[in-house]
Amino acid sequence: MNSSVKFRIGKSKAFQWLTTALAFACILPLFAILFFIIKAGITKINWHFLVNVPKPVGETGGGIANALLGTFIIIVVAALIAIPIGILCGVYLSENKKSRLAYWSRMCVDILQGVPSIVVGIVAYFWLVKPLGGFSALSGSVALAIMMLPIVIRSTEETLKLLPDSLKEAAFALGMPFHRVILKVIIPCGISGILSGVMLSVARVAGETAPLLFTAFGNPYLSANVTKPMQSLPLLIFNYATSPYNDWHDLAWGASLILLVFVLVLNISTKLITKRWKVQL
Amino acid sequence: MESTIVKAVDYNAYFGDNHVVKNVNIDIPRNHVIAVMGPSGCGKTTFLRGVNRMHELIPNATAKGQILLNNEDVMQMHPIFVRLKIGMVFQRPNPFPNLSIYDNVIAGYKLNGVRLPKAEKDKIVEESLTRVALWKEVKDSLMKKGTFLSGGQQQRLCIARAVAMQPEVLLFDEPTSALDPISTSTVEELFHELKKNYTLIIVTHNMQQAARVSDKTAFFYMGELVEYDETKKMFTNPKDNRTQNYITGRFS
Ligand SMILES: Nc1ncnc2c1ncn2[C@@H]1O[C@H](COP(=O)(O)OP(=O)(O)OP(=O)(O)O)[C@@H](O)[C@H]1O
Ligand SMILES: [Mg+2]
């Protein structure tokens, strides 16, 4: 009897240890990646690296200014497309929880979230690049916006669903029309959750390569024209890391570090901002 | 001379097939306090929300009959217009959590996009808060969020918000049921004050409260308006024995 109880206590202890050990193991990959990328990339990064475009093969030096500017423009344009559509769609879903349209659009949003990014890229290629007659940053932004939408929509919906109905009633009782209730009361009260969805969606697509391969395509020169091909960090990393030239490998490491830091900063500031902007109900 | 401000004529309200308010006819005189009483689930809230057309915001909710405001059918008016004329205060205080105390008071203007000069806003805020006996307590913290106040203060803020719109009628749905006794008596004193400028319809479960604050009382039972009379008469000498049973606590 006594020994069997001891055995069970032992098993329970072992199980607790196992869960603790695995929880610890989960944080290892991130630190391994960080360590590796920082070690390889940190020495490549300097002012020259940030403000110059890549040099042709054979010349040393050069930087990634074109990719930095390109990533910035492509993401800003993608966000401008995805944010209004995503938020309004999320508003519809939270306002019409039980409608048939809400049911189907919720399902489509979930499926869209699972569509592989390469497929989104292909679709953007056939629907935008081909009809428009050439690669463009804009078509890349559209592809990224499609990938951002599910995150923005669902986080908006989930945030707004948690707001009490009494808030909306207070607004209606003051004679406010529906659009003002949404724009002036509901969205401002849910702003921290909506904003965190937007930022996480940016973090999610910042490193996407596949949707840009046949849309933004890449560009060795500095360009701010969204109707023309444009470089971006993930494209630069993909192209230069697979090239046979050591100088280009260095650029790819440096660019990887910058991309990683960008995504980390975005994730951490999302946490801070959501706390800061939270409306106390 | 008593003039009627709100009048229900054969008013019926439904949730889907559920007939909740049945053929109610009532005349509500101007500048009076009307208490609405009755057992839980008898349709008091539903009736009250019918008066300012909040009822229809609930999916599946429908209504038949007429609610007249100054002899005009509110069903024929735009709901926004109706709600500007007939303000509402809810059971639980619900100030806008994203707005300061100051902005909460003028929320009906601000959020509706009405631009007022600063001086006029200051005036509305001070007058409305004074009217609900909150001005002294909050005049130094007007820029703090409304949700920092105590429950009773929040409820008075919500009343100030409704008063600021200068409606003709104010609807209260169990306005003190979430408040402590002290806040409750502050709000009750307010009713006497507000009566001078507005007509108040107050749903309450508290008989002492109805007796203290109201001029007339309406008793609802299972969706019907069973009895409607001077509050004094209702409490001393009810005609219907369902009213009597309720008042003497035989059912709740
Ligand atoms: N949103 C709703 N959807 C469907 N039915 C409802 C809804 N609200 C109320 N009802 C039904 O209408 C009836 C009357 O409800 P109402 O809220 O008007 O009662 P009440 O007199 O205010 O009760 P209480 O004193 O508990 O507040 C109830 O039987 C309830 O089941
Ligand atoms: Mg009720």
Coordinates of C-alpha atoms and ligand atoms in Angstrom, one line a residue:
Chain A
M1 CA 0.0 0.0 0.0
N2 CA 2.6 2.5 1.2
S3 CA 4.9 1.8 -1.6
S4 CA 2.2 2.1 -4.3
V5 CA 1.3 5.5 -2.9
K6 CA 5.0 6.5 -3.1
F7 CA 5.2 5.2 -6.6
R8 CA 2.2 7.4 -7.6
I9 CA 3.7 10.5 -5.9
G10 CA 6.9 9.8 -7.8
K11 CA 5.1 9.5 -11.1
S12 CA 3.3 12.8 -10.4
K13 CA 6.6 14.5 -9.6
A14 CA 8.2 13.1 -12.7
F15 CA 5.3 14.4 -14.8
Q16 CA 5.6 17.9 -13.3
W17 CA 9.3 17.9 -14.0
L18 CA 8.7 16.8 -17.6
T19 CA 6.3 19.7 -18.3
T20 CA 8.7 22.2 -16.7
A21 CA 11.6 20.8 -18.7
L22 CA 9.6 21.0 -22.0
A23 CA 8.5 24.5 -21.2
F24 CA 12.1 25.5 -20.8
A25 CA 13.0 23.7 -24.0
C26 CA 10.5 25.8 -25.9
I27 CA 12.5 29.0 -25.3
L28 CA 15.7 27.4 -26.5
P29 CA 15.1 27.6 -30.3
L30 CA 14.4 31.4 -30.2
F31 CA 17.6 32.0 -28.3
A32 CA 19.5 29.7 -30.5
I33 CA 18.3 31.6 -33.6
L34 CA 19.0 34.9 -32.0
F35 CA 22.5 33.9 -31.0
F36 CA 23.3 32.5 -34.4
I37 CA 21.9 35.5 -36.4
I38 CA 23.4 38.1 -34.1
K39 CA 26.8 36.4 -34.3
A40 CA 26.7 36.2 -38.0
G41 CA 25.1 39.5 -38.7
I42 CA 26.2 42.0 -36.2
T43 CA 29.7 42.6 -37.7
K44 CA 28.1 43.4 -41.1
I45 CA 25.9 46.2 -39.9
N46 CA 27.1 49.8 -40.0
W47 CA 26.0 53.1 -41.3
H48 CA 27.4 52.4 -44.8
F49 CA 25.4 49.1 -44.8
L50 CA 22.1 50.9 -44.1
V51 CA 22.4 53.8 -46.6
N52 CA 23.9 52.1 -49.7
V53 CA 22.5 49.8 -52.3
P54 CA 24.3 46.5 -53.1
K55 CA 27.4 46.6 -55.2
P56 CA 27.8 44.5 -58.3
V57 CA 29.5 41.2 -58.0
G58 CA 33.3 41.6 -57.5
E59 CA 33.1 44.9 -55.7
T60 CA 33.3 44.8 -51.9
G61 CA 31.0 46.7 -49.6
G62 CA 27.5 47.8 -50.5
G63 CA 24.3 47.8 -48.3
I64 CA 20.7 47.1 -48.2
A65 CA 19.1 50.6 -48.4
N66 CA 16.9 49.5 -51.3
A67 CA 15.5 46.5 -49.4
L68 CA 14.9 48.6 -46.3
L69 CA 13.0 51.3 -48.2
G70 CA 11.2 48.6 -50.2
T71 CA 10.1 46.6 -47.2
F72 CA 8.9 49.8 -45.5
I73 CA 6.8 50.9 -48.6
I74 CA 5.4 47.4 -49.3
I75 CA 4.3 46.9 -45.7
V76 CA 2.8 50.4 -45.3
V77 CA 0.8 50.0 -48.5
A78 CA -0.3 46.5 -47.5
A79 CA -1.4 47.9 -44.1
L80 CA -3.3 50.7 -45.7
I81 CA -5.3 48.1 -47.7
A82 CA -5.8 45.5 -44.9
I83 CA -6.5 47.7 -41.9
P84 CA -9.8 49.4 -43.0
I85 CA -11.1 46.3 -44.7
G86 CA -10.1 44.1 -41.8
I87 CA -11.5 46.3 -39.1
L88 CA -14.8 46.9 -40.8
C89 CA -15.2 43.2 -41.5
G90 CA -14.4 42.5 -37.8
V91 CA -17.1 45.0 -36.8
Y92 CA -19.6 43.2 -39.0
L93 CA -18.8 39.9 -37.5
S94 CA -19.0 41.1 -33.9
E95 CA -22.3 43.0 -34.6
N96 CA -24.0 40.2 -36.5
K97 CA -22.8 37.2 -34.5
K98 CA -25.5 34.8 -35.7
S99 CA -26.2 35.9 -39.3
R100 CA -25.6 33.5 -42.1
L101 CA -23.2 35.8 -43.8
A102 CA -21.2 36.0 -40.6
Y103 CA -21.0 32.3 -40.3
W104 CA -19.7 31.9 -43.9
S105 CA -17.3 34.8 -43.8
R106 CA -15.9 33.6 -40.5
M107 CA -15.3 30.2 -42.0
C108 CA -13.6 31.8 -45.1
V109 CA -11.4 33.9 -42.9
D110 CA -10.3 30.9 -41.0
I111 CA -9.5 29.0 -44.2
L112 CA -7.8 32.1 -45.6
Q113 CA -5.5 32.1 -42.6
G114 CA -4.4 28.6 -43.6
V115 CA -3.8 29.2 -47.3
P116 CA 0.0 28.8 -47.9
S117 CA 1.7 32.0 -48.7
I118 CA 3.1 30.7 -52.0
V119 CA -0.5 30.2 -53.2
V120 CA -1.4 33.7 -52.3
G121 CA 1.7 34.8 -54.3
I122 CA 0.6 32.8 -57.3
V123 CA -2.9 34.2 -57.2
A124 CA -1.6 37.7 -57.0
Y125 CA 0.6 36.9 -60.0
F126 CA -2.3 35.8 -62.2
W127 CA -4.7 38.4 -61.0
L128 CA -2.5 41.5 -60.8
V129 CA 1.0 41.0 -62.2
K130 CA -0.2 39.5 -65.5
P131 CA -3.1 41.8 -66.2
L132 CA -1.0 44.9 -65.2
G133 CA 1.8 43.8 -67.5
G134 CA 4.7 43.5 -65.0
F135 CA 6.0 42.9 -61.5
S136 CA 5.1 45.7 -59.1
A137 CA 5.5 46.5 -55.4
L138 CA 1.7 47.2 -55.4
S139 CA 0.9 43.6 -56.3
G140 CA 3.2 42.5 -53.5
S141 CA 1.4 44.7 -51.1
V142 CA -1.9 43.2 -52.1
A143 CA -0.6 39.7 -51.6
L144 CA 0.6 40.7 -48.1
A145 CA -2.6 42.5 -47.3
I146 CA -4.5 39.2 -48.1
M147 CA -2.3 37.5 -45.5
M148 CA -2.8 40.2 -42.9
L149 CA -6.6 40.3 -43.3
P150 CA -7.5 37.2 -41.2
I151 CA -5.4 38.3 -38.3
V152 CA -6.9 41.8 -38.3
I153 CA -10.4 40.6 -38.8
R154 CA -10.3 38.0 -36.0
S155 CA -8.6 40.2 -33.5
T156 CA -11.1 43.0 -34.1
E157 CA -14.0 40.6 -33.8
E158 CA -12.7 39.0 -30.6
T159 CA -11.9 42.4 -29.1
L160 CA -15.3 44.0 -29.9
K161 CA -17.2 40.9 -28.7
L162 CA -15.8 41.4 -25.2
L163 CA -17.2 45.0 -25.0
P164 CA -20.4 45.0 -22.9
D165 CA -23.7 45.8 -24.8
S166 CA -24.4 48.5 -22.3
L167 CA -21.8 50.6 -24.0
K168 CA -23.6 50.5 -27.3
E169 CA -26.9 51.0 -25.6
A170 CA -25.6 54.1 -23.9
A171 CA -24.6 55.5 -27.2
F172 CA -27.8 54.6 -29.0
A173 CA -29.8 56.1 -26.2
L174 CA -28.1 59.4 -26.8
G175 CA -29.5 59.4 -30.3
M176 CA -26.3 58.4 -32.1
P177 CA -26.5 56.8 -35.5
F178 CA -25.0 53.4 -36.0
H179 CA -21.9 54.6 -37.8
R180 CA -21.0 57.0 -35.1
V181 CA -21.7 54.4 -32.4
I182 CA -19.1 52.2 -34.1
L183 CA -16.5 54.8 -35.0
K184 CA -16.7 57.0 -31.9
V185 CA -17.5 54.5 -29.1
I186 CA -17.0 50.8 -30.1
I187 CA -13.7 51.1 -32.0
P188 CA -12.1 53.6 -29.6
C189 CA -13.0 51.4 -26.6
G190 CA -11.5 48.3 -28.4
I191 CA -8.5 50.2 -29.8
S192 CA -5.8 48.3 -27.9
G193 CA -6.9 44.9 -29.1
I194 CA -7.4 46.1 -32.6
L195 CA -4.0 47.7 -32.7
S196 CA -2.3 44.7 -31.3
G197 CA -4.0 42.6 -34.1
V198 CA -2.7 45.1 -36.7
M199 CA 0.9 45.0 -35.3
L200 CA 1.0 41.2 -35.1
S201 CA -0.3 41.0 -38.6
V202 CA 2.6 43.3 -39.8
A203 CA 5.0 41.2 -37.8
R204 CA 3.6 38.1 -39.4
V205 CA 4.0 39.3 -43.0
A206 CA 7.2 41.3 -42.6
G207 CA 9.3 38.2 -43.3
E208 CA 7.1 36.7 -45.9
T209 CA 9.1 35.8 -49.1
A210 CA 6.9 33.6 -51.1
P211 CA 4.1 36.1 -51.9
L212 CA 6.7 38.6 -53.0
L213 CA 8.7 36.3 -55.3
F214 CA 6.4 36.8 -58.3
T215 CA 4.9 40.1 -57.4
A216 CA 7.4 42.7 -56.0
F217 CA 10.1 40.5 -57.6
G218 CA 13.1 42.4 -56.2
N219 CA 15.2 45.2 -57.6
P220 CA 18.9 45.9 -57.2
Y221 CA 18.4 49.6 -57.3
L222 CA 16.8 52.1 -54.9
S223 CA 13.1 52.5 -56.0
A224 CA 10.1 54.1 -54.4
N225 CA 7.7 53.5 -57.3
V226 CA 5.0 51.1 -56.3
T227 CA 4.1 50.3 -59.9
K228 CA 7.6 49.0 -60.5
P229 CA 9.5 46.0 -59.1
M230 CA 10.9 46.7 -55.6
Q231 CA 13.4 45.1 -53.3
S232 CA 12.5 43.9 -49.9
L233 CA 14.4 42.3 -47.0
P234 CA 13.1 38.7 -47.3
L235 CA 13.7 38.8 -51.1
L236 CA 17.2 40.1 -50.7
I237 CA 18.0 37.4 -48.1
F238 CA 16.5 34.7 -50.3
N239 CA 18.4 35.8 -53.4
Y240 CA 21.7 36.7 -51.8
A241 CA 22.0 33.8 -49.4
T242 CA 21.6 31.4 -52.3
S243 CA 24.2 33.2 -54.5
P244 CA 27.7 31.8 -54.7
Y245 CA 29.4 35.1 -53.6
N246 CA 30.7 35.7 -50.1
D247 CA 30.0 39.4 -50.2
W248 CA 26.4 38.7 -50.9
H249 CA 26.2 36.2 -48.1
D250 CA 27.4 39.0 -45.7
L251 CA 24.6 41.2 -46.9
A252 CA 22.1 38.4 -46.4
W253 CA 23.3 37.9 -42.8
G254 CA 23.1 41.6 -42.0
A255 CA 19.6 41.8 -43.5
S256 CA 18.5 38.8 -41.5
L257 CA 19.5 40.4 -38.3
I258 CA 17.7 43.6 -39.2
L259 CA 14.5 41.7 -40.1
L260 CA 14.7 39.7 -36.9
V261 CA 15.1 42.7 -34.8
F262 CA 12.3 44.5 -36.5
V263 CA 9.9 41.6 -35.9
L264 CA 11.0 41.3 -32.2
V265 CA 10.6 45.0 -31.6
L266 CA 7.2 44.8 -33.2
N267 CA 6.1 41.9 -31.0
I268 CA 7.4 43.5 -27.8
S269 CA 6.0 46.9 -28.5
T270 CA 2.6 45.3 -29.2
K271 CA 2.6 44.0 -25.7
L272 CA 3.6 47.4 -24.2
I273 CA 1.1 49.3 -26.4
T274 CA -1.8 47.0 -25.6
K275 CA -1.2 47.5 -21.9
R276 CA -0.8 51.3 -22.3
W277 CA -3.8 51.9 -24.5
K278 CA -6.2 49.5 -22.8
V279 CA -9.5 51.2 -22.1
Q280 CA -10.4 50.4 -18.5
L281 CA -14.0 49.2 -18.6
Chain B
M1 CA -53.9 71.7 -15.6
E2 CA -52.3 68.4 -16.3
S3 CA -51.2 68.0 -19.9
T4 CA -50.2 64.6 -21.2
I5 CA -46.7 64.3 -22.6
V6 CA -46.4 60.6 -23.3
K7 CA -49.4 58.4 -24.2
A8 CA -49.4 54.7 -25.1
V9 CA -52.3 53.5 -27.2
D10 CA -52.9 49.8 -27.5
Y11 CA -49.1 49.3 -27.3
N12 CA -47.9 45.7 -27.8
A13 CA -44.3 44.4 -27.8
Y14 CA -43.0 41.1 -28.9
F15 CA -39.7 39.1 -28.8
G16 CA -40.3 36.8 -31.8
D17 CA -43.5 35.1 -30.9
N18 CA -43.3 35.9 -27.3
H19 CA -45.9 38.5 -26.5
V20 CA -44.3 40.5 -23.7
V21 CA -46.3 43.8 -23.4
K22 CA -50.0 43.4 -24.0
N23 CA -52.3 46.2 -25.1
V24 CA -51.0 48.9 -22.8
N25 CA -52.9 52.2 -22.6
I26 CA -51.4 54.9 -20.4
D27 CA -51.4 58.7 -20.1
I28 CA -48.3 60.2 -18.6
P29 CA -48.7 63.8 -17.4
R30 CA -45.9 66.4 -17.9
N31 CA -43.5 67.2 -15.0
H32 CA -44.6 64.2 -13.0
V33 CA -42.7 61.2 -11.7
I34 CA -44.2 57.9 -12.7
A35 CA -43.1 54.7 -11.0
V36 CA -43.5 51.4 -13.0
M37 CA -43.7 48.4 -10.8
G38 CA -44.4 44.7 -11.1
P39 CA -42.9 41.2 -10.7
S40 CA -39.8 40.2 -12.5
G41 CA -40.3 39.4 -16.2
C42 CA -43.6 41.2 -16.4
G43 CA -42.4 43.5 -19.2
K44 CA -41.5 46.7 -17.4
T45 CA -38.1 47.1 -19.1
T46 CA -39.6 46.1 -22.5
F47 CA -42.3 48.8 -22.2
L48 CA -39.8 51.4 -21.1
R49 CA -37.5 50.7 -24.1
G50 CA -40.5 50.9 -26.4
V51 CA -41.0 54.5 -25.4
N52 CA -37.7 55.7 -26.9
R53 CA -37.6 53.0 -29.5
M54 CA -34.7 51.1 -28.0
H55 CA -36.8 48.0 -28.1
E56 CA -36.3 47.6 -31.8
L57 CA -32.5 47.4 -31.5
I58 CA -32.9 43.8 -30.3
P59 CA -33.0 41.3 -33.1
N60 CA -36.5 39.8 -33.6
A61 CA -38.1 42.4 -31.4
T62 CA -41.3 44.0 -32.8
A63 CA -44.0 46.3 -31.6
K64 CA -47.6 47.3 -32.5
G65 CA -49.7 50.2 -31.4
Q66 CA -48.7 53.7 -30.8
I67 CA -46.5 55.7 -28.4
L68 CA -47.4 59.4 -28.6
L69 CA -45.0 62.1 -27.6
N70 CA -46.8 65.4 -27.5
N71 CA -49.5 63.8 -29.7
E72 CA -47.0 62.7 -32.3
D73 CA -46.5 59.0 -32.9
V74 CA -42.9 58.1 -32.2
M75 CA -43.1 55.2 -34.6
Q76 CA -43.4 57.7 -37.4
M77 CA -40.5 59.8 -36.2
H78 CA -36.8 59.0 -36.8
P79 CA -35.5 56.9 -33.9
I80 CA -32.6 59.3 -33.4
F81 CA -34.9 62.2 -33.0
V82 CA -37.1 60.3 -30.6
R83 CA -34.0 59.4 -28.4
L84 CA -32.9 63.0 -28.4
K85 CA -36.3 63.9 -26.9
I86 CA -36.5 61.0 -24.6
G87 CA -33.4 60.3 -22.6
M88 CA -32.6 57.0 -20.9
V89 CA -30.6 56.0 -17.8
F90 CA -29.8 52.3 -17.3
Q91 CA -29.7 49.9 -14.5
R92 CA -25.9 49.7 -14.3
P93 CA -24.0 53.0 -14.7
N94 CA -22.5 53.0 -18.2
P95 CA -20.2 56.0 -18.7
F96 CA -18.1 55.9 -21.8
P97 CA -14.8 54.4 -20.5
N98 CA -12.8 56.2 -23.2
L99 CA -14.0 59.7 -22.3
S100 CA -13.2 62.1 -19.4
I101 CA -16.0 63.1 -17.0
Y102 CA -16.2 66.4 -18.9
D103 CA -16.6 64.7 -22.3
N104 CA -19.0 62.1 -20.8
V105 CA -21.4 64.9 -19.9
I106 CA -21.3 66.4 -23.4
A107 CA -21.1 63.0 -25.1
G108 CA -24.4 63.4 -26.8
Y109 CA -23.1 66.5 -28.6
K110 CA -19.5 65.5 -29.0
L111 CA -20.0 62.0 -30.3
N112 CA -22.8 63.2 -32.5
G113 CA -20.4 65.6 -34.2
V114 CA -22.1 68.8 -32.9
R115 CA -19.4 71.4 -32.4
L116 CA -20.0 73.9 -29.6
P117 CA -17.9 76.8 -28.5
K118 CA -15.8 76.0 -25.4
A119 CA -17.7 78.5 -23.2
E120 CA -21.0 76.8 -24.1
K121 CA -19.6 73.3 -23.4
D122 CA -18.3 74.5 -20.0
K123 CA -21.7 75.9 -19.3
I124 CA -23.5 72.7 -20.2
V125 CA -21.1 70.6 -18.2
E126 CA -21.4 72.8 -15.1
E127 CA -25.2 73.1 -15.3
S128 CA -25.8 69.4 -15.9
L129 CA -23.4 68.3 -13.1
T130 CA -24.9 70.8 -10.7
R131 CA -28.3 69.5 -11.5
V132 CA -27.4 66.0 -10.6
A133 CA -25.5 67.2 -7.4
L134 CA -22.2 66.0 -8.7
W135 CA -20.5 69.3 -9.6
K136 CA -18.9 69.9 -6.2
E137 CA -17.5 66.4 -6.0
V138 CA -15.9 66.4 -9.5
K139 CA -15.2 70.0 -10.5
D140 CA -11.5 69.6 -9.9
S141 CA -11.1 66.3 -11.7
L142 CA -13.2 66.9 -14.8
M143 CA -10.4 65.6 -17.1
K144 CA -10.2 62.2 -15.3
K145 CA -11.9 59.2 -16.9
G146 CA -15.6 58.8 -15.9
T147 CA -14.9 55.2 -14.9
F148 CA -12.7 56.4 -11.9
L149 CA -15.8 57.5 -10.1
S150 CA -17.7 55.4 -7.5
G151 CA -20.8 53.6 -8.7
G152 CA -23.2 56.2 -7.4
Q153 CA -21.2 59.0 -8.9
Q154 CA -21.1 57.2 -12.2
Q155 CA -24.9 56.8 -12.2
R156 CA -25.3 60.5 -11.5
L157 CA -22.8 61.2 -14.3
C158 CA -25.0 59.1 -16.6
I159 CA -28.0 61.1 -15.5
A160 CA -26.1 64.3 -16.2
R161 CA -25.2 63.0 -19.6
A162 CA -28.9 62.4 -20.4
V163 CA -29.9 65.8 -18.8
A164 CA -27.3 67.6 -20.9
M165 CA -29.3 66.8 -24.0
Q166 CA -32.3 68.7 -22.7
P167 CA -34.8 66.0 -23.4
E168 CA -38.4 66.3 -22.5
V169 CA -38.8 62.9 -20.9
L170 CA -36.2 60.8 -18.9
L171 CA -36.6 57.0 -18.6
F172 CA -34.9 55.2 -15.7
D173 CA -34.7 51.4 -15.6
E174 CA -34.0 50.4 -12.0
P175 CA -31.5 53.3 -11.7
T176 CA -30.5 52.6 -8.1
S177 CA -30.5 48.8 -8.0
A178 CA -26.7 48.7 -8.3
L179 CA -26.1 51.4 -5.8
D180 CA -25.5 51.6 -2.0
P181 CA -28.1 53.2 0.3
I182 CA -26.4 56.6 0.4
S183 CA -26.0 56.9 -3.3
T184 CA -29.6 55.7 -3.7
S185 CA -30.9 58.5 -1.5
T186 CA -28.8 61.1 -3.4
V187 CA -30.3 59.9 -6.7
E188 CA -33.8 59.9 -5.2
E189 CA -33.5 63.5 -4.1
L190 CA -32.4 64.2 -7.6
F191 CA -35.8 63.0 -8.9
H192 CA -37.6 65.7 -7.0
E193 CA -35.3 68.3 -8.5
L194 CA -35.5 66.9 -12.1
K195 CA -39.3 66.8 -12.0
K196 CA -39.4 70.6 -12.3
N197 CA -38.0 70.4 -15.9
Y198 CA -38.6 66.9 -17.0
T199 CA -41.1 64.1 -16.9
L200 CA -39.6 61.0 -15.3
I201 CA -40.6 57.4 -15.8
I202 CA -38.9 55.1 -13.3
V203 CA -38.9 51.3 -13.2
T204 CA -38.3 50.2 -9.7
H205 CA -38.6 47.1 -7.6
N206 CA -38.4 49.1 -4.4
M207 CA -41.8 50.0 -3.1
Q208 CA -40.5 52.5 -0.5
Q209 CA -38.7 54.2 -3.3
A210 CA -41.8 54.3 -5.5
A211 CA -43.8 55.7 -2.5
R212 CA -41.1 58.3 -1.8
V213 CA -40.4 59.6 -5.3
S214 CA -43.4 59.1 -7.5
D215 CA -46.7 60.9 -8.1
K216 CA -48.3 58.1 -10.0
T217 CA -47.6 54.4 -10.1
A218 CA -48.3 51.9 -12.9
F219 CA -48.5 48.2 -11.9
F220 CA -47.7 45.7 -14.6
Y221 CA -48.5 42.0 -14.3
M222 CA -47.6 39.4 -17.0
G223 CA -47.4 42.1 -19.7
E224 CA -50.6 43.9 -18.9
L225 CA -51.0 47.2 -17.2
V226 CA -53.2 46.1 -14.3
E227 CA -53.6 49.4 -12.5
Y228 CA -52.5 53.0 -12.8
D229 CA -53.3 55.6 -10.3
E230 CA -52.0 58.2 -7.8
T231 CA -49.2 56.6 -5.9
K232 CA -50.9 57.3 -2.5
K233 CA -54.1 55.6 -3.6
M234 CA -52.2 52.6 -5.1
F235 CA -50.4 51.9 -1.9
T236 CA -53.3 52.5 0.5
N237 CA -56.2 51.3 -1.4
P238 CA -55.4 49.3 -4.5
K239 CA -58.4 48.3 -6.7
D240 CA -57.1 45.2 -8.3
N241 CA -56.2 42.3 -6.0
R242 CA -53.1 41.4 -8.0
T243 CA -51.8 44.8 -7.1
Q244 CA -52.8 44.2 -3.5
N245 CA -51.0 40.9 -3.5
Y246 CA -47.9 42.4 -4.9
I247 CA -47.8 45.3 -2.5
T248 CA -48.4 43.1 0.5
G249 CA -45.6 40.9 -0.7
R250 CA -47.6 37.8 -1.5
F251 CA -45.7 37.4 -4.7
S252 CA -42.6 39.1 -6.0
Ligands
LIG1 N1 -33.5 40.4 -25.3 C1 -34.6 39.6 -25.1 N2 -34.8 38.6 -26.0 C2 -35.9 37.8 -25.8 N3 -36.7 37.8 -24.8 C3 -36.6 38.8 -23.9 C4 -35.5 39.7 -24.0 N4 -35.6 40.6 -23.0 C5 -36.6 40.2 -22.2 N5 -37.3 39.1 -22.8 C6 -38.5 38.5 -22.3 O1 -39.5 39.4 -22.1 C7 -40.1 39.3 -20.9 C8 -40.2 40.6 -20.2 O2 -38.9 41.0 -19.9 P1 -38.6 42.4 -19.2 O3 -37.1 42.6 -19.2 O4 -39.3 43.5 -19.9 O5 -39.1 42.2 -17.7 P2 -39.0 43.2 -16.5 O6 -40.3 43.4 -16.0 O7 -38.1 44.3 -16.8 O8 -38.3 42.2 -15.5 P3 -37.2 42.6 -14.3 O9 -37.9 43.2 -13.2 O10 -36.6 41.3 -14.0 O11 -36.2 43.5 -14.9 C9 -39.4 38.2 -20.1 O12 -40.2 37.1 -20.0 C10 -38.2 37.9 -20.9 O13 -38.1 36.5 -21.1
MG2 MG -36.1 45.0 -16.2

